[in-house]
Coordinates of C-alpha atoms in Angstrom, one line a residue:
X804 CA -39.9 -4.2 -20.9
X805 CA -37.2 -6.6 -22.6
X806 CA -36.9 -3.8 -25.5
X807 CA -35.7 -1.4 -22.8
X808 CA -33.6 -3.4 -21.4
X809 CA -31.9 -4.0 -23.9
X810 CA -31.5 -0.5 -25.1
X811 CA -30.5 0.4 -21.9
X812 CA -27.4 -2.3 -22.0
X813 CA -26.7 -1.2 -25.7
X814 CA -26.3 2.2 -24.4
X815 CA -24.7 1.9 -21.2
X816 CA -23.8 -1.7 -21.1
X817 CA -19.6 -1.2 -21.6
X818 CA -20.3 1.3 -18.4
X819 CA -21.8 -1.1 -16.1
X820 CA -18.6 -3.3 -17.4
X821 CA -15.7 -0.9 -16.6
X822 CA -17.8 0.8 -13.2
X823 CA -18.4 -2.7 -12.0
X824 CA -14.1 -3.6 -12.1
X825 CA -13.7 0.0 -10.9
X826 CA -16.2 -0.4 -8.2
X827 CA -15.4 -3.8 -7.0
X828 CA -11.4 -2.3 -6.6
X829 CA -12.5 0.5 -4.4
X830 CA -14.3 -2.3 -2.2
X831 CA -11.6 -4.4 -2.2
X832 CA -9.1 -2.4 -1.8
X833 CA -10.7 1.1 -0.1
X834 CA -7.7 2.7 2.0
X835 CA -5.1 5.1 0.0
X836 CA -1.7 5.8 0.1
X837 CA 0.6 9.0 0.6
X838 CA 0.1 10.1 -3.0
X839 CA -3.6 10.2 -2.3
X840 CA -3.2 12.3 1.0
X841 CA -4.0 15.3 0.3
X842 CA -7.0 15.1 -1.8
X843 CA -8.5 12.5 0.4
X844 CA -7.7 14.5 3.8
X845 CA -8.9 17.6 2.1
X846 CA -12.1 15.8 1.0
X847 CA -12.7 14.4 4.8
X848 CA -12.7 18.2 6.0
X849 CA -15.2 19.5 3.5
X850 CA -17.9 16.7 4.3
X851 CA -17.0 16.9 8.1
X852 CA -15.4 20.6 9.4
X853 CA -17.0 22.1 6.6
X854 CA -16.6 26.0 6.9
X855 CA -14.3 25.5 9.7
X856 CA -10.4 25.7 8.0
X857 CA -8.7 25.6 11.4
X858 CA -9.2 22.1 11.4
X859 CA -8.7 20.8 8.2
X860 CA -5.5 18.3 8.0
X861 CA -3.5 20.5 5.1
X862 CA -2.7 23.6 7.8
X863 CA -1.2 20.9 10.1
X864 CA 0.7 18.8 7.4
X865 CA 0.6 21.2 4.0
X866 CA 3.2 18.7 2.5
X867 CA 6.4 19.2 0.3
X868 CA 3.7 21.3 -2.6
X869 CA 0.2 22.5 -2.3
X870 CA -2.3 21.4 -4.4
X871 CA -5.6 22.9 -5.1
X872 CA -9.0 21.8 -3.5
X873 CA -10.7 22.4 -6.4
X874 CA -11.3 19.1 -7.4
X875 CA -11.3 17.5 -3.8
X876 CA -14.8 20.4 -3.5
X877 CA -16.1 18.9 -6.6
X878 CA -15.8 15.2 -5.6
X879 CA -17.5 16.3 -1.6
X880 CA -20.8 17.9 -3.4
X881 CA -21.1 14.7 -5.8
X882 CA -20.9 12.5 -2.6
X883 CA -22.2 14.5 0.1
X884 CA -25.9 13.2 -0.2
X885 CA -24.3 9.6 0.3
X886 CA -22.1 10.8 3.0
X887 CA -25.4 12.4 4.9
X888 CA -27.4 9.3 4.7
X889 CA -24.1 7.1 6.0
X890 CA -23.8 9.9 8.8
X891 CA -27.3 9.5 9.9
X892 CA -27.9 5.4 9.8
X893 CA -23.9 6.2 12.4
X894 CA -21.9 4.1 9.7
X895 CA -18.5 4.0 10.0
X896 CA -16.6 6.8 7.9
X897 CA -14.7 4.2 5.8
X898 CA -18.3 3.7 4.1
X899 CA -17.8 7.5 3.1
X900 CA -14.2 6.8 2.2
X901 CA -15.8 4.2 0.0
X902 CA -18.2 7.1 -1.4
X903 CA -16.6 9.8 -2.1
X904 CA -13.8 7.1 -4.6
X905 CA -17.0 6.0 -6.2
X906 CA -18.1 9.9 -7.1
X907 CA -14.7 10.1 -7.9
X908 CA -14.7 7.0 -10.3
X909 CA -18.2 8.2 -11.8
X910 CA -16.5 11.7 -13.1
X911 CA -13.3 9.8 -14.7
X912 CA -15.2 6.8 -16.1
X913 CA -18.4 9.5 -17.7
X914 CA -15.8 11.4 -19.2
X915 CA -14.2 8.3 -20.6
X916 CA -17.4 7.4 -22.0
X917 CA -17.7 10.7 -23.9
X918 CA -14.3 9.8 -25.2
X919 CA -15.4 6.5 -26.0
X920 CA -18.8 8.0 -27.5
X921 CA -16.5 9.8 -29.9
X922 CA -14.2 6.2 -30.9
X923 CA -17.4 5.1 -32.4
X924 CA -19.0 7.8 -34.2
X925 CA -15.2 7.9 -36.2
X926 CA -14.1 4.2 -36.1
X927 CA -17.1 2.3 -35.9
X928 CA -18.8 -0.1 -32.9
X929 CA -16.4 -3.0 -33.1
X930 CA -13.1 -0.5 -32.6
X931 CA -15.6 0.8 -29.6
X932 CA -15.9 -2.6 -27.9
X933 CA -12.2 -3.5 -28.3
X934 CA -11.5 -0.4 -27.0
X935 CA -13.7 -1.3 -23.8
X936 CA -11.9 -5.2 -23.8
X937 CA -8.4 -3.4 -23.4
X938 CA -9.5 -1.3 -20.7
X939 CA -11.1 -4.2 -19.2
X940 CA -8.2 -6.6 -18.9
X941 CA -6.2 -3.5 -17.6
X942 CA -5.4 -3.5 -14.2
X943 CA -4.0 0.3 -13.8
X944 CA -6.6 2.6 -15.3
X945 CA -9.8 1.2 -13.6
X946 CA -7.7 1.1 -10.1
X947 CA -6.5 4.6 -10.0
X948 CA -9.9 5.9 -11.7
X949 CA -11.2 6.0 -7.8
X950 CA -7.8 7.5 -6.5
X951 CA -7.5 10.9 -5.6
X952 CA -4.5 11.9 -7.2
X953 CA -3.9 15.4 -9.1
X954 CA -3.2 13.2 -12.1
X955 CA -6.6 11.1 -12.2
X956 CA -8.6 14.5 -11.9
X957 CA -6.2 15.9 -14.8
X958 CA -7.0 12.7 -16.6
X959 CA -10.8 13.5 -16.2
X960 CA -10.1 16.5 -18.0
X961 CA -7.7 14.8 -20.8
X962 CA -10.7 12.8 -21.4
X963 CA -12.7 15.4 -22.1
X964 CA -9.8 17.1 -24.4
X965 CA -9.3 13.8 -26.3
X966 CA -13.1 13.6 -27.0
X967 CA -13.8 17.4 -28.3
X968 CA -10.3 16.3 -30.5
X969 CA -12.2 13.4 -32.0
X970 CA -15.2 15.3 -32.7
X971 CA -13.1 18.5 -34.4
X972 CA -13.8 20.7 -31.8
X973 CA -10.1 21.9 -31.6
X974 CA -10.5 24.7 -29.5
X975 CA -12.5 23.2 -26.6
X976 CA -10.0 20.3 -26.7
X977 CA -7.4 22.5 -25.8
X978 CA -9.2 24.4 -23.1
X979 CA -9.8 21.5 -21.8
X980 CA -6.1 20.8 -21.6
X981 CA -5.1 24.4 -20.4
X982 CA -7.9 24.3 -17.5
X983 CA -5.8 20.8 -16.1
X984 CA -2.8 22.3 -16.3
X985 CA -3.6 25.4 -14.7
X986 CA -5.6 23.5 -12.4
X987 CA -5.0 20.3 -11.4
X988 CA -1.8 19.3 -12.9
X989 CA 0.8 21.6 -14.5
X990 CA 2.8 18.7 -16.3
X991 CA -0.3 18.5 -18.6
X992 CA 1.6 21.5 -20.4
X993 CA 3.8 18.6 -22.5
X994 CA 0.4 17.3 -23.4
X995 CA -1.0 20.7 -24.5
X996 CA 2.3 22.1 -26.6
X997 CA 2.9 19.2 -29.0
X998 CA -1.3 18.8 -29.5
X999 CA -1.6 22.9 -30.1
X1000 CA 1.7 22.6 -32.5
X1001 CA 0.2 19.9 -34.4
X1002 CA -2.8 21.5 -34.8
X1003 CA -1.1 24.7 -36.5
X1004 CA 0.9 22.4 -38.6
X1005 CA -1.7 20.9 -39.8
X1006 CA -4.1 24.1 -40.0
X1007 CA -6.5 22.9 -38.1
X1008 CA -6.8 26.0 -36.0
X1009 CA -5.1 29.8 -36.5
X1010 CA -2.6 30.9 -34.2
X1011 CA -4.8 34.5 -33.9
X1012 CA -8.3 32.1 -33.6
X1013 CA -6.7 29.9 -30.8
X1014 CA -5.3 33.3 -28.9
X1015 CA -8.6 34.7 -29.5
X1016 CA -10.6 31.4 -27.8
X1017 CA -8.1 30.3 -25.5
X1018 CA -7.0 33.5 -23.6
X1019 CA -10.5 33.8 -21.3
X1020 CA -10.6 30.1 -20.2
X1021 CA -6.8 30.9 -19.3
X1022 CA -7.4 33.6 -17.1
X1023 CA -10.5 32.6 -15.8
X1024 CA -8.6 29.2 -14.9
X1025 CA -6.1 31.2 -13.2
X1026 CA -8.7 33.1 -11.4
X1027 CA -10.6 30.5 -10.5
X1028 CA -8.1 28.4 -8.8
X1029 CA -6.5 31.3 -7.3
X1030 CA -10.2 32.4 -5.6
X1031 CA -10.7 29.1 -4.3
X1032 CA -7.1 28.4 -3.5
X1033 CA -6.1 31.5 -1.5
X1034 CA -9.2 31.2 0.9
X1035 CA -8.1 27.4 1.4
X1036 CA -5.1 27.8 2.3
X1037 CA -5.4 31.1 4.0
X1038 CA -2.7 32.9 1.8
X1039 CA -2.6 34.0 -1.7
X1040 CA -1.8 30.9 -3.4
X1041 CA -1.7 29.5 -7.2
X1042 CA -1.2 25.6 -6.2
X1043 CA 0.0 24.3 -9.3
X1044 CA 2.7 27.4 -10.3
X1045 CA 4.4 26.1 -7.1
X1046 CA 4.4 22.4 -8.2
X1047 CA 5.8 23.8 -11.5
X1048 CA 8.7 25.9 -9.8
X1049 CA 9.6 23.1 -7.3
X1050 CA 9.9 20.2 -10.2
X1051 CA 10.9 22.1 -13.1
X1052 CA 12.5 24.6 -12.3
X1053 CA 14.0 24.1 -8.7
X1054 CA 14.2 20.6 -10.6
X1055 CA 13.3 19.2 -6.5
X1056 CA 11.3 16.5 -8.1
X1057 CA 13.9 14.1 -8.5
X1058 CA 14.8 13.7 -4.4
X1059 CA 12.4 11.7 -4.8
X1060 CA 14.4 8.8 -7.1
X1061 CA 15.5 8.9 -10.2
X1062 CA 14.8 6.6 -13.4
X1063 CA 16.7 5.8 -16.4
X1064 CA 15.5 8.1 -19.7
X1065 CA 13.9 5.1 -21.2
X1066 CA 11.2 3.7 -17.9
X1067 CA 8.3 5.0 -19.1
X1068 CA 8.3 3.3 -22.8
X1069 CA 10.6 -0.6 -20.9
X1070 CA 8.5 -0.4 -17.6
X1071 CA 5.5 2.2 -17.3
X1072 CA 3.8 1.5 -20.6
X1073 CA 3.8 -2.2 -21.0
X1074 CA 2.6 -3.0 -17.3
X1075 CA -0.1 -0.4 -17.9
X1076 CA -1.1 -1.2 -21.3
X1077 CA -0.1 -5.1 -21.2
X1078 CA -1.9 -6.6 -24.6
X1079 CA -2.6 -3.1 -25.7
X1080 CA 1.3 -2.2 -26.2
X1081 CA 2.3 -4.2 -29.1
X1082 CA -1.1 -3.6 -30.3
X1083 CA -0.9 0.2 -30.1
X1084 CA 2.5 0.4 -32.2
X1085 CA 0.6 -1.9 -35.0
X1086 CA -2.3 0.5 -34.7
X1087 CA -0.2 3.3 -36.0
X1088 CA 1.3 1.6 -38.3
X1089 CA -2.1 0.2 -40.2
X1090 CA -4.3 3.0 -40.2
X1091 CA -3.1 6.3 -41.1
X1092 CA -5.9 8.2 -38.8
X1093 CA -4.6 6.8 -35.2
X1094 CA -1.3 8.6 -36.0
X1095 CA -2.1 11.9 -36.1
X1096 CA -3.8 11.3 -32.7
X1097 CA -0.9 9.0 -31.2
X1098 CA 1.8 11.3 -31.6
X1099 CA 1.4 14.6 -29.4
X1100 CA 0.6 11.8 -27.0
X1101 CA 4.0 10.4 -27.8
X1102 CA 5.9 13.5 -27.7
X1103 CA 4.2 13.8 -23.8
X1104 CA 5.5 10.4 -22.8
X1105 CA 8.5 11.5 -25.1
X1106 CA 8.9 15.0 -23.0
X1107 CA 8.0 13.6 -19.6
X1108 CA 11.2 10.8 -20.1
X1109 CA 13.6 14.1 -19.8
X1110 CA 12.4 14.6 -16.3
X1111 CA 14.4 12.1 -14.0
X1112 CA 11.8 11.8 -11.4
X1113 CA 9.2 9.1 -13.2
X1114 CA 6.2 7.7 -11.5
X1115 CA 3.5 5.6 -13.6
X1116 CA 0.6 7.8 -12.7
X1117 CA 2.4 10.8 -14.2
X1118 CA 1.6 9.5 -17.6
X1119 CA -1.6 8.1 -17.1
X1120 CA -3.4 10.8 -19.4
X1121 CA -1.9 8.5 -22.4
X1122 CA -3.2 5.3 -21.6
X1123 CA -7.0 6.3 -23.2
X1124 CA -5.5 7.5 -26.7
X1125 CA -2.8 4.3 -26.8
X1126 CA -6.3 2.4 -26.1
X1127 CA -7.6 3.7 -29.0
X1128 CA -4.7 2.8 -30.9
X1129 CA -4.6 -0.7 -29.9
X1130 CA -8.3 -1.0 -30.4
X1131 CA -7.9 -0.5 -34.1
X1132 CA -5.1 -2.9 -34.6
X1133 CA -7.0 -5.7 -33.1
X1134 CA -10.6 -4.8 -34.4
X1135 CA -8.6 -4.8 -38.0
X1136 CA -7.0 -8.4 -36.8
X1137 CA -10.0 -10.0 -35.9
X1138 CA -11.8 -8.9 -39.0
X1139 CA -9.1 -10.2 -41.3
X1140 CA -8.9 -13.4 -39.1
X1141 CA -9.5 -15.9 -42.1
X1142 CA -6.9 -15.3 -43.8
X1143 CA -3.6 -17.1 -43.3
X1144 CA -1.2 -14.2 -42.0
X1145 CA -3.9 -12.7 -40.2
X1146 CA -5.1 -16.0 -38.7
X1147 CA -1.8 -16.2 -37.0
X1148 CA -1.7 -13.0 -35.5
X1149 CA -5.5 -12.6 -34.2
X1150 CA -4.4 -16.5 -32.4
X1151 CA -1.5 -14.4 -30.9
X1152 CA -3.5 -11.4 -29.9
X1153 CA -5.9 -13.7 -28.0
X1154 CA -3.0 -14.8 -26.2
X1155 CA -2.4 -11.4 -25.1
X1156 CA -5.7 -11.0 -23.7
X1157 CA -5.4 -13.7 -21.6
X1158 CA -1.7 -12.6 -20.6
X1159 CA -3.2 -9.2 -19.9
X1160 CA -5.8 -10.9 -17.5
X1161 CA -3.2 -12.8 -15.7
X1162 CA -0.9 -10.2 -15.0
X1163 CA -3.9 -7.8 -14.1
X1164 CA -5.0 -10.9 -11.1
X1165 CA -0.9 -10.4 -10.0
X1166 CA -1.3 -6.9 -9.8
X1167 CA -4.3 -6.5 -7.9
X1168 CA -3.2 -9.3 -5.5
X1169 CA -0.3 -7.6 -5.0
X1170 CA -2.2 -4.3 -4.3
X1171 CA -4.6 -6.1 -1.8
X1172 CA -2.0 -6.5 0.2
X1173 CA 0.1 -3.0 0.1
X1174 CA -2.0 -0.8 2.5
X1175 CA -0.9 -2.3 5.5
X1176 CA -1.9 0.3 8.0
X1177 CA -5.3 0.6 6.6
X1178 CA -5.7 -3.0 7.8
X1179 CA -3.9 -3.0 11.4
X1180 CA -6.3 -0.3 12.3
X1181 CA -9.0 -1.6 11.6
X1182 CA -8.2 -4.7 13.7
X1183 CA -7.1 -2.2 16.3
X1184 CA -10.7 -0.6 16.6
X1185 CA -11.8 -4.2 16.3
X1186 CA -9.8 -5.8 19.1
X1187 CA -8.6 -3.0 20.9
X1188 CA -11.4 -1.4 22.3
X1189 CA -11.2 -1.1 26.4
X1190 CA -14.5 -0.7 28.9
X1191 CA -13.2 1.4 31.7
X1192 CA -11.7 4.1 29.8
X1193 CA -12.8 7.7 28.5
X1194 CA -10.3 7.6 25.4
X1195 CA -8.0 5.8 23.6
X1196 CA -5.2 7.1 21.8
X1197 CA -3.5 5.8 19.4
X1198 CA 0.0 7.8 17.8
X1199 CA 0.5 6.6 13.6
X1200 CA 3.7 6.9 12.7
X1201 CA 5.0 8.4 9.4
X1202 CA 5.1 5.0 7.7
X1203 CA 1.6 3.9 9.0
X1204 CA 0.4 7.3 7.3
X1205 CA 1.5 6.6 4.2
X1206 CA 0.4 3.3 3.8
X1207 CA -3.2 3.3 4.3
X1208 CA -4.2 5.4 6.7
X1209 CA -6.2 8.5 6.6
X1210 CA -9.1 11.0 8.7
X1211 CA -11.4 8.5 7.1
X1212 CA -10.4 5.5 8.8
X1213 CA -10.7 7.0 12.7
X1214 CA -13.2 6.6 14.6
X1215 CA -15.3 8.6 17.0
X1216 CA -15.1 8.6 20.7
X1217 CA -13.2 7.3 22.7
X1218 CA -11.0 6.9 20.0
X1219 CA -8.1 9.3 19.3
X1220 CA -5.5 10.1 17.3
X1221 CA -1.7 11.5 16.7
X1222 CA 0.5 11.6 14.1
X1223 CA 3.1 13.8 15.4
X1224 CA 6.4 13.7 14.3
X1225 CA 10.1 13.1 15.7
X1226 CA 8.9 11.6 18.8
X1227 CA 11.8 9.8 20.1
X1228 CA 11.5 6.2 20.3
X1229 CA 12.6 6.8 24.6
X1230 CA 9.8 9.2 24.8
X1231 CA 6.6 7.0 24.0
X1232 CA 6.6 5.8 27.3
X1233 CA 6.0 9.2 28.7
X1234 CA 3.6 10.0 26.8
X1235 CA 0.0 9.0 27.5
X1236 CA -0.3 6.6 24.5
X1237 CA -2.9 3.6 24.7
X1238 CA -1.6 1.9 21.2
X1239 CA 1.0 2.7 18.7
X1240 CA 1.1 1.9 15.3
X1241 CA 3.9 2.0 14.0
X1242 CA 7.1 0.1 11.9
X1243 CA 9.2 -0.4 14.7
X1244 CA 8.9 -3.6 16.4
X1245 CA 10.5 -2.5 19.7
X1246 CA 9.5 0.5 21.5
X1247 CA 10.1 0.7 25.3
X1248 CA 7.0 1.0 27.4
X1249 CA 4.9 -1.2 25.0
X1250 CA 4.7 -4.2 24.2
X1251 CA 4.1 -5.9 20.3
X1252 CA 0.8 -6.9 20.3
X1253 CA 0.1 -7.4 16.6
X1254 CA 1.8 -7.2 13.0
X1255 CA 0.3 -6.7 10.1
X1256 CA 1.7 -7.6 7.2
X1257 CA 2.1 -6.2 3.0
X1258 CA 3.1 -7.4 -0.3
X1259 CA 7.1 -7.6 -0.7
X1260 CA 7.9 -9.0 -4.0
X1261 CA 7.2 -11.4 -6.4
X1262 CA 8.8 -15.4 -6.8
X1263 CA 9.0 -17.0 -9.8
X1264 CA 9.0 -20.7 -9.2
X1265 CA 9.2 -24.1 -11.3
X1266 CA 6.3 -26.2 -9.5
X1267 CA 2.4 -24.7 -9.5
X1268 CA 1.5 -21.9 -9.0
X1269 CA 4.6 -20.4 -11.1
X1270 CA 4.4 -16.7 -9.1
X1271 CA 4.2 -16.4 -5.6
X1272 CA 3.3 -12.8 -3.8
X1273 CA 6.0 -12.9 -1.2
X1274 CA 4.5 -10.8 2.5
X1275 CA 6.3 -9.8 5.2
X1276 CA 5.8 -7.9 8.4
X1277 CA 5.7 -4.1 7.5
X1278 CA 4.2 -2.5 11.0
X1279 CA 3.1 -3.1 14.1
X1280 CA 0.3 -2.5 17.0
X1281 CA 2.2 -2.2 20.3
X1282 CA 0.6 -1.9 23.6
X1283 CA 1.2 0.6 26.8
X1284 CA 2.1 -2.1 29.5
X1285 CA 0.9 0.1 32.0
X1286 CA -2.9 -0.7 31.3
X1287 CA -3.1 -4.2 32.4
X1288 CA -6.6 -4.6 30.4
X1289 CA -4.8 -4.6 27.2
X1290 CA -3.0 -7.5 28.0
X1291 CA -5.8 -9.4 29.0
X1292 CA -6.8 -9.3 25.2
X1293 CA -6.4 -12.2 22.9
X1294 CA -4.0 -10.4 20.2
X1295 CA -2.4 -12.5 17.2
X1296 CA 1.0 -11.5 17.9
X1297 CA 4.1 -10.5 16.7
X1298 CA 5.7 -13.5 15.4

């Protein structure tokens, strides 16, 4: 019995390590934000409207782009069992919230595992485990691994890509890429040109060998995505061409801010990579084999700069081949470690790790507290509940959506739910509200009942603790004062 279990921690002991971190974000921090909206609303309707479209949220509010459902179907069948046995035991549906992140965190983190398979079969177990440590004392890669963005299933994919690259299988690696762009992401394309070009260069493939095996996993990806696509939306419809016109060619992208040219390598990379920055650039410089790997993942980061709209997540594909990288400039420190050079710099690299787990505690504090709505609602439907009427509704404003709340966190009778837009602040009070959630803290005809509050900024200060997560009041629960019964309720209060 102790033989097998220690087999089964050699063999899937760094997954229990990174699923555990992943896991315990998703229950720390379960609701999801704007970016997350679509995939997470979309994955509501399949496990609860199921064949009926008409009332799936993406008809009501299709948002600036579509996207495809692909990915959101994939993530409902893994969790659907789960999401049946929380339906029948009449859980709440933030367990299945909490479910269908977890399926989602199983697909990244097995795919990662097939990546990280390959990192030891070509640089050995200790490159493997330091390549596990850097992942570990990162904070953004294990949080988003659960998120439903476009770019985390694209990254499931990369994964894959970077693990048939390892291996020599050229051709499946970039399938692999050409199915996310086509698919889930269509930015992966600066991903796919510089690896394919490198590939020629280096004649690792043919140009009339990669036409030959490429072309049918391009059309059927097309196809695919297409099929699925057009009968979601209820219009012929290639999701990700769209995304591709709006931001690259309509160039739209960037009404959504702007950063300087160089954000992604002085901002993006080092609070994503922490340790595993400096470590990355050493890497390349020390062994000869991480470079040819390292720079059409470069030339991404490189080609994404050009693009003035710049969000971390966009270039979240890189972080598992920087990891490798890194992993082979510290596994080479800390075998060198007795000598006198060496000695110095494995003493500084064990600073970084520490460093790396200190800013990754600020970070997920600070994320703790950023999905404000997710938590005034669920004191709402804690507090708020009324015995002598048939339903409650509650209108979510704009803000409140955004910021933590989705389909998942309502709750069944007599609980319901509005988030129409443009309402007038003057017309709430005709309108047959119970509660409003929402960032204004004055509307007429209600009355503040509640704030909650989110993470603002960081303080540096002299004394202990040196950084201090600043909160303030971001929204509010107000009250109709017509229904006398909600006043009787002992609320917190506004101020």
């Amino acid at each position: 019995m102790a033989s097998k279990s220690s087999q089964f921690l050699r063999s899937y002991g760094y997954d229990l390590l990174l699923g555990s971190i992943a896991a315990f974000y998703v229950f720390a921090v379960p609701y999801t934000k704007v970016e997350e909206s679509f995939n997470i609303q979309a994955m509501h309707d399949i496990l609860y409207h199921k064949h009926r479209l008409e009332n799936y949220d993406h008809l009501e509010f299709p948002g600036v782009v579509p996207r495809t459902f692909i990915g959101a179907l994939i993530v409902s069948v893994l969790a659907s069992p789960i999401v049946g046995v929380i339906n029948l035991l009449r859980l709440s549906k933030i367990y299945a919230l909490i479910a269908v992140r977890l399926a989602l965190g199983c697909v990244v983190l097995s795919t990662l595992r097939f990546f990280r398979v390959q990192v030891r079969h070509k640089f050995g177990h200790q490159v493997e485990a330091f390549f596990v440590i850097l992942t570990a004392l990162q904070f953004h890669l294990l949080f988003y691994c659960t998120r439903p963005l476009p770019n985390i299933l694209a990254l499931a994919v990369a994964n894959m890509a970077y693990a048939y690259w390892l291996r020599g299988n050229f051709y499946k690696a970039l399938n692999c890429l050409i199915f996310a762009t086509i698919v889930f992401r269509c930015d992966m394309l600066l991903l796919l040109c510089p690896l394919a070009l490198e590939l020629l260069l280096t004649r690792s493939i043919s140009l009339c060998k990669a036409i030959k095996y490429c072309i049918g996993p391009t059309l059927l990806s097309i196809g695919f995505t297409i099929m699925v696509d057009s009968i979601m939306w209820k219009k012929i419809l290639w999701p990700e061409f769209e995304v591709f016109w709006f931001n690259s060619v309509l160039n739209r992208s960037s009404e959504w801010g702007t950063h300087s040219f160089h954000w992604y390598f002085t901002s993006a990379l080092p609070r994503s990579l922490l340790a595993a920055y400096p470590l990355f650039l050493l890497g390349v410089l020390i062994d000869r084999r991480v470079l040819v790997f390292v720079l059409p993942v470069f030339s991404f980061i490189l080609l994404y700069s050009k693009l003035p709209h710049k969000e971390l997540r966009f270039i979240i594909s890189s972080v598992p081949m920087l990891n490798l990288s890194a992993a082979v400039a510290a596994n080479r420190i800390y075998n060198n470690r007795k000598k006198t050079l060496w000695k110095f710099l494995n003493l500084i690299m064990l600073g970084l790790f520490f460093i790396s787990l200190g800013c990754t505690l600020v970070f997920f504090l600070a994320s703790y507290d950023n999905y404000p709505s997710g938590n005034a609602l669920k004191d709402l439907h804690q507090i708020g509940h009324l015995n002598n009427t048939d339903e409650l509704w509650v209108h979510i404003d704009t803000f409140s959506a955004m910021n933590g709340i989705s389909r998942f966190c309502e709750n069944d009778s007599p609980w319901r739910y509005s988030k129409e837009e443009g309402i007038p602040l003057e017309e709430f009070f005709r309108r047959n509200f119970t509660y409003l959630v929402s960032e204004q803290l004055d509307v007429d005809g209600f009355k503040c009942l509640q704030h909650a509050s989110g993470f603002s900024r960081v303080r540096l200060q002299s004394s202990l603790p040196p950084i201090i997560l600043v909160k303030e009041p971001k929204l509010y629960i107000h009250g109709n004062t017509k229904i006398k019964d909600i006043m009787q309720i002992n609320w917190a209060g506004c101020f």
